[in-house]
mmCIF file of C-alpha atoms in Angstrom:
data_model
loop_
_atom_site.group_PDB
_atom_site.id
_atom_site.type_symbol
_atom_site.label_atom_id
_atom_site.label_comp_id
_atom_site.label_asym_id
_atom_site.label_seq_id
_atom_site.Cartn_x
_atom_site.Cartn_y
_atom_site.Cartn_z
ATOM 1 C CA MET Z 3 -4.561 73.749 -75.516
ATOM 2 C CA MET Z 4 -1.425 71.704 -74.958
ATOM 3 C CA ARG Z 5 1.452 71.757 -77.443
ATOM 4 C CA GLU Z 6 5.087 70.669 -77.500
ATOM 5 C CA CYS Z 7 7.982 72.739 -78.808
ATOM 6 C CA GLU Z 8 10.820 70.603 -80.145
ATOM 7 C CA GLU Z 9 13.371 72.874 -78.480
ATOM 8 C CA HIS Z 10 11.612 74.179 -75.359
ATOM 9 C CA GLY Z 11 9.228 71.405 -74.343
ATOM 10 C CA TYR Z 12 5.556 71.439 -73.385
ATOM 11 C CA PHE Z 13 3.437 74.588 -73.186
ATOM 12 C CA ARG Z 14 -0.229 75.602 -72.826
ATOM 13 C CA ASP Z 15 -0.842 78.158 -75.541
ATOM 14 C CA GLU Z 16 -1.086 78.649 -79.292
ATOM 15 C CA TYR Z 17 2.636 79.326 -79.630
ATOM 16 C CA CYS Z 18 5.764 78.528 -77.643
ATOM 17 C CA PRO Z 19 6.284 81.347 -75.103
ATOM 18 C CA VAL Z 20 10.068 81.164 -75.654
ATOM 19 C CA CYS Z 21 10.573 81.010 -79.418
ATOM 20 C CA GLY Z 22 7.087 81.667 -80.796
ATOM 21 C CA GLU Z 23 6.927 78.425 -82.774
ATOM 22 C CA GLU Z 24 3.562 76.684 -83.081
ATOM 23 C CA GLY Z 25 4.927 73.324 -81.999
ATOM 24 C CA LYS Z 26 3.233 69.937 -82.071
ATOM 25 C CA PHE Z 27 -0.414 69.678 -81.018
ATOM 26 C CA LEU Z 28 -1.002 67.371 -78.031
ATOM 27 C CA MET Z 29 -4.427 68.083 -76.486
ATOM 28 C CA SER Z 30 -7.369 70.422 -76.853
ATOM 29 C CA ASP Z 31 -8.617 72.534 -73.941
ATOM 30 C CA TYR Z 32 -11.425 70.010 -73.409
ATOM 31 C CA GLU Z 33 -8.977 67.096 -73.289
ATOM 32 C CA VAL Z 34 -6.663 68.961 -70.906
ATOM 33 C CA ASP Z 35 -9.644 69.599 -68.641
ATOM 34 C CA ARG Z 36 -10.831 65.978 -68.749
ATOM 35 C CA LEU Z 37 -7.365 64.602 -68.035
ATOM 36 C CA GLY Z 38 -6.850 67.112 -65.222
ATOM 37 C CA ARG Z 39 -10.123 66.169 -63.560
ATOM 38 C CA THR Z 40 -9.341 62.459 -63.785
ATOM 39 C CA MET Z 41 -5.839 62.950 -62.386
ATOM 40 C CA ALA Z 42 -7.267 64.917 -59.451
ATOM 41 C CA SER Z 43 -9.879 62.225 -58.792
ATOM 42 C CA ILE Z 44 -7.230 59.515 -58.701
ATOM 43 C CA LEU Z 45 -4.307 61.282 -57.051
ATOM 44 C CA ARG Z 46 -6.133 63.562 -54.605
ATOM 45 C CA HIS Z 47 -9.218 61.546 -53.763
ATOM 46 C CA GLY Z 48 -8.247 57.911 -54.408
ATOM 47 C CA LYS Z 49 -11.020 57.297 -56.933
ATOM 48 C CA TYR Z 50 -10.748 54.100 -59.027
ATOM 49 C CA GLU Z 51 -8.745 52.505 -56.170
ATOM 50 C CA PRO Z 52 -5.270 53.146 -57.619
ATOM 51 C CA ASP Z 53 -2.178 51.182 -56.659
ATOM 52 C CA MET Z 54 -0.667 54.056 -54.666
ATOM 53 C CA ASP Z 55 2.379 54.049 -52.388
ATOM 54 C CA GLU Z 56 2.539 55.812 -49.006
ATOM 55 C CA GLN Z 57 3.880 58.970 -50.661
ATOM 56 C CA GLY Z 58 0.911 59.158 -53.033
ATOM 57 C CA PHE Z 59 2.712 58.051 -56.202
ATOM 58 C CA VAL Z 60 0.814 56.137 -58.900
ATOM 59 C CA ASP Z 61 2.171 54.591 -62.097
ATOM 60 C CA MET Z 62 1.296 56.899 -64.997
ATOM 61 C CA ARG Z 63 0.273 53.859 -67.056
ATOM 62 C CA ASP Z 64 -2.479 53.137 -64.526
ATOM 63 C CA ILE Z 65 -3.857 56.640 -65.009
ATOM 64 C CA VAL Z 66 -3.687 56.245 -68.780
ATOM 65 C CA PHE Z 67 -5.696 53.033 -68.470
ATOM 66 C CA VAL Z 68 -8.397 54.706 -66.339
ATOM 67 C CA VAL Z 69 -8.711 57.656 -68.712
ATOM 68 C CA LYS Z 70 -9.022 55.399 -71.735
ATOM 69 C CA GLU Z 71 -11.671 53.274 -70.050
ATOM 70 C CA SER Z 72 -13.743 56.233 -68.892
ATOM 71 C CA ASN Z 73 -13.209 58.404 -71.985
ATOM 72 C CA PRO Z 74 -13.260 56.241 -75.147
ATOM 73 C CA LYS Z 75 -12.470 59.279 -77.310
ATOM 74 C CA MET Z 76 -9.099 59.609 -75.539
ATOM 75 C CA ARG Z 77 -7.711 56.163 -76.361
ATOM 76 C CA TRP Z 78 -4.725 57.916 -77.934
ATOM 77 C CA LEU Z 79 -3.513 58.986 -74.474
ATOM 78 C CA ARG Z 80 0.053 58.092 -73.480
ATOM 79 C CA PRO Z 81 2.193 58.734 -70.357
ATOM 80 C CA HIS Z 82 3.915 61.696 -72.034
ATOM 81 C CA HIS Z 83 0.563 63.511 -72.052
ATOM 82 C CA ILE Z 84 0.538 63.236 -68.251
ATOM 83 C CA GLU Z 85 4.130 64.495 -68.176
ATOM 84 C CA ALA Z 86 2.978 67.505 -70.185
ATOM 85 C CA MET Z 87 0.172 68.163 -67.695
ATOM 86 C CA VAL Z 88 2.584 68.052 -64.759
ATOM 87 C CA GLU Z 89 5.338 70.153 -66.322
ATOM 88 C CA THR Z 90 2.971 72.916 -67.449
ATOM 89 C CA ASP Z 91 0.745 73.073 -64.370
ATOM 90 C CA PRO Z 92 0.959 76.704 -63.203
ATOM 91 C CA LYS Z 93 0.350 75.820 -59.550
ATOM 92 C CA GLY Z 94 2.751 72.880 -59.287
ATOM 93 C CA ARG Z 95 -0.031 70.541 -58.205
ATOM 94 C CA TYR Z 96 1.745 67.387 -59.360
ATOM 95 C CA GLN Z 97 5.180 65.793 -59.170
ATOM 96 C CA LEU Z 98 6.905 63.193 -61.349
ATOM 97 C CA SER Z 99 9.271 60.478 -60.144
ATOM 98 C CA GLY Z 100 10.427 58.181 -62.919
ATOM 99 C CA GLY Z 101 7.293 56.644 -64.386
ATOM 100 C CA ASP Z 102 5.148 57.642 -61.413
ATOM 101 C CA VAL Z 103 3.166 60.794 -60.601
ATOM 102 C CA ARG Z 104 1.546 62.185 -57.448
ATOM 103 C CA ALA Z 105 -0.481 65.166 -56.304
ATOM 104 C CA THR Z 106 1.594 67.428 -54.075
ATOM 105 C CA TYR Z 107 -1.395 68.642 -52.034
ATOM 106 C CA GLY Z 108 -5.191 68.562 -51.828
ATOM 107 C CA HIS Z 109 -5.522 64.965 -50.590
ATOM 108 C CA THR Z 110 -8.734 63.944 -48.853
ATOM 109 C CA PHE Z 111 -7.204 60.800 -47.347
ATOM 110 C CA GLU Z 112 -4.198 60.162 -45.123
ATOM 111 C CA LEU Z 113 -0.715 59.750 -46.604
ATOM 112 C CA SER Z 114 2.809 59.973 -45.203
ATOM 113 C CA LEU Z 115 3.765 62.862 -47.460
ATOM 114 C CA ARG Z 116 7.298 64.248 -47.237
ATOM 115 C CA HIS Z 117 7.795 67.789 -48.502
ATOM 116 C CA PRO Z 118 10.791 70.126 -48.211
ATOM 117 C CA VAL Z 119 10.791 71.995 -44.905
ATOM 118 C CA ASP Z 120 13.506 74.539 -45.697
ATOM 119 C CA ASN Z 121 12.998 78.165 -46.779
ATOM 120 C CA ILE Z 122 9.530 78.451 -45.230
ATOM 121 C CA PRO Z 123 8.298 82.088 -45.199
ATOM 122 C CA GLU Z 124 8.021 83.675 -41.760
ATOM 123 C CA VAL Z 125 4.301 84.252 -42.344
ATOM 124 C CA LEU Z 126 1.685 82.436 -44.423
ATOM 125 C CA PHE Z 127 -2.058 82.919 -44.907
ATOM 126 C CA TYR Z 128 -5.305 80.989 -44.494
ATOM 127 C CA PRO Z 129 -8.914 81.840 -45.498
ATOM 128 C CA ALA Z 130 -11.950 81.547 -43.213
ATOM 129 C CA LYS Z 131 -14.592 80.195 -45.577
ATOM 130 C CA GLU Z 132 -17.702 79.879 -43.405
ATOM 131 C CA GLU Z 133 -19.538 81.912 -40.776
ATOM 132 C CA GLY Z 134 -18.262 81.155 -37.320
ATOM 133 C CA ASP Z 135 -14.807 80.136 -38.496
ATOM 134 C CA CYS Z 136 -13.136 83.298 -37.239
ATOM 135 C CA GLU Z 137 -14.074 82.898 -33.586
ATOM 136 C CA LYS Z 138 -13.433 79.174 -33.723
ATOM 137 C CA PHE Z 139 -9.955 79.610 -35.211
ATOM 138 C CA LEU Z 140 -8.995 82.316 -32.726
ATOM 139 C CA SER Z 141 -10.048 80.158 -29.786
ATOM 140 C CA GLU Z 142 -9.179 76.639 -30.964
ATOM 141 C CA GLY Z 143 -6.716 77.030 -33.827
ATOM 142 C CA ILE Z 144 -6.923 75.633 -37.349
ATOM 143 C CA PHE Z 145 -7.246 71.916 -38.059
ATOM 144 C CA PRO Z 146 -7.873 69.977 -41.303
ATOM 145 C CA SER Z 147 -11.497 69.895 -42.436
ATOM 146 C CA ASP Z 148 -12.228 68.456 -45.883
ATOM 147 C CA ARG Z 149 -8.554 67.695 -46.526
ATOM 148 C CA SER Z 150 -6.030 65.585 -44.667
ATOM 149 C CA MET Z 151 -3.769 68.549 -43.807
ATOM 150 C CA VAL Z 152 -4.079 72.303 -43.305
ATOM 151 C CA HIS Z 153 -3.275 74.134 -46.554
ATOM 152 C CA LEU Z 154 -1.569 77.512 -46.120
ATOM 153 C CA SER Z 155 -0.983 80.074 -48.889
ATOM 154 C CA ARG Z 156 2.173 82.043 -49.638
ATOM 155 C CA SER Z 157 0.429 85.411 -50.010
ATOM 156 C CA TYR Z 158 -2.695 87.223 -48.893
ATOM 157 C CA ALA Z 159 -3.896 87.237 -52.521
ATOM 158 C CA ASP Z 160 -3.360 83.473 -52.864
ATOM 159 C CA ALA Z 161 -5.373 82.807 -49.716
ATOM 160 C CA TYR Z 162 -8.148 85.146 -50.843
ATOM 161 C CA ARG Z 163 -8.415 83.358 -54.199
ATOM 162 C CA ALA Z 164 -8.526 79.982 -52.444
ATOM 163 C CA GLY Z 165 -11.187 81.148 -49.999
ATOM 164 C CA SER Z 166 -13.277 82.778 -52.730
ATOM 165 C CA VAL Z 167 -14.076 79.349 -54.126
ATOM 166 C CA LYS Z 168 -16.409 78.747 -51.168
ATOM 167 C CA ALA Z 169 -17.154 82.259 -49.875
ATOM 168 C CA PRO Z 170 -17.735 85.551 -51.722
ATOM 169 C CA ASP Z 171 -15.585 87.604 -49.325
ATOM 170 C CA PRO Z 172 -13.414 85.354 -47.132
ATOM 171 C CA VAL Z 173 -11.637 86.619 -44.025
ATOM 172 C CA ILE Z 174 -7.912 85.979 -44.251
ATOM 173 C CA PHE Z 175 -5.721 84.955 -41.319
ATOM 174 C CA VAL Z 176 -1.998 85.633 -41.170
ATOM 175 C CA ILE Z 177 -0.026 82.748 -39.687
ATOM 176 C CA ASP Z 178 3.162 83.171 -37.648
ATOM 177 C CA THR Z 179 4.925 80.224 -39.255
ATOM 178 C CA ALA Z 180 8.226 81.012 -37.570
ATOM 179 C CA GLY Z 181 6.438 80.631 -34.238
ATOM 180 C CA CYS Z 182 4.803 77.395 -35.370
ATOM 181 C CA ILE Z 183 8.151 75.906 -36.371
ATOM 182 C CA ASP Z 184 9.756 76.969 -33.080
ATOM 183 C CA ALA Z 185 6.874 75.172 -31.334
ATOM 184 C CA GLY Z 186 7.696 71.956 -33.196
ATOM 185 C CA ILE Z 187 5.015 72.114 -35.897
ATOM 186 C CA GLU Z 188 6.440 70.963 -39.227
ATOM 187 C CA ILE Z 189 5.474 72.980 -42.302
ATOM 188 C CA GLY Z 190 6.291 71.613 -45.745
ATOM 189 C CA ARG Z 191 6.453 73.232 -49.187
ATOM 190 C CA ALA Z 192 3.934 71.347 -51.328
ATOM 191 C CA ALA Z 193 3.874 73.655 -54.369
ATOM 192 C CA LYS Z 194 4.756 77.166 -55.541
ATOM 193 C CA THR Z 195 2.179 78.854 -53.335
ATOM 194 C CA VAL Z 196 0.921 76.036 -51.068
ATOM 195 C CA PHE Z 197 2.328 74.850 -47.741
ATOM 196 C CA LEU Z 198 1.061 72.024 -45.524
ATOM 197 C CA CYS Z 199 0.949 71.372 -41.793
ATOM 198 C CA ASP Z 200 -1.073 69.298 -39.318
ATOM 199 C CA GLN Z 201 -2.474 72.266 -37.373
ATOM 200 C CA VAL Z 202 -2.054 75.922 -36.458
ATOM 201 C CA PRO Z 203 -2.479 76.712 -32.732
ATOM 202 C CA PRO Z 204 -4.503 79.886 -31.975
ATOM 203 C CA GLU Z 205 -1.528 81.759 -30.511
ATOM 204 C CA PHE Z 206 0.124 81.779 -33.944
ATOM 205 C CA LEU Z 207 -2.659 83.372 -35.971
ATOM 206 C CA GLU Z 208 -4.570 86.625 -36.259
ATOM 207 C CA VAL Z 209 -6.969 88.241 -38.692
ATOM 208 C CA ALA Z 210 -5.009 89.947 -41.470
ATOM 209 C CA ASN Z 211 -5.652 93.542 -42.435
ATOM 210 C CA PRO Z 212 -5.629 93.563 -46.270
ATOM 211 C CA ASP Z 213 -4.112 97.054 -46.280
ATOM 212 C CA ASP Z 214 -1.025 95.705 -44.526
ATOM 213 C CA TRP Z 215 -0.078 93.170 -47.194
ATOM 214 C CA ASP Z 216 0.918 93.473 -50.832
ATOM 215 C CA ASP Z 217 0.188 90.849 -53.517
ATOM 216 C CA ASP Z 218 3.324 88.881 -52.618
ATOM 217 C CA GLY Z 219 2.332 88.520 -48.971
ATOM 218 C CA GLU Z 220 4.993 90.946 -47.853
ATOM 219 C CA ASP Z 221 4.365 93.539 -45.155
ATOM 220 C CA ASP Z 222 4.084 96.849 -47.021
ATOM 221 C CA GLY Z 223 5.738 98.701 -44.180
ATOM 222 C CA ASP Z 224 2.796 101.004 -43.478
ATOM 223 C CA ASP Z 225 2.711 101.788 -39.749
ATOM 224 C CA GLY Z 226 -0.826 103.121 -39.959
ATOM 225 C CA ASP Z 227 0.065 106.813 -39.588
#
């Protein structure tokens, strides 16, 4: 559920993780789920034809209107409920700017997104989700499929979780992002564990050995001996 601590702000739990106070009730788990799904539909997929700028921002009041129209039981919804969703999202999937909100990644349509390009890890990871992907990636590189940009993960574990949504045991590729950047390919930080780029040429990727990477995506230093 969603609650608000008077001193420490919004949180998703029974009690404030900082002070332990119960706080003010905002939304049930069901309502959080419904709002999250509607936000994703609007901000990631353009459903309901929102008035969206080239950076993907939409007025929060427009989202409130859509939710109220499609979910009559949520006519109590206000923009601060959307703020709570954004500020407590564990993956950093959304971003606020004044009274507007946008999805930071996951778009299925073209936008001119601008994300920070500093402090990019030297390697990132990508899951092969379908049979035949491995050979194709190694020969042709990685290009967007169902999304407008290639989504790279910070760690091996992050990529495996992402790939597991569509495949029971995905093959994970390690991406030489330093090489990509030197070759002029821009990589942006979209969220805590998600990075975006237009493509990954084949010379900058290889199949990752899971034994070589820890949960943070760092080389564990094992030389194989």
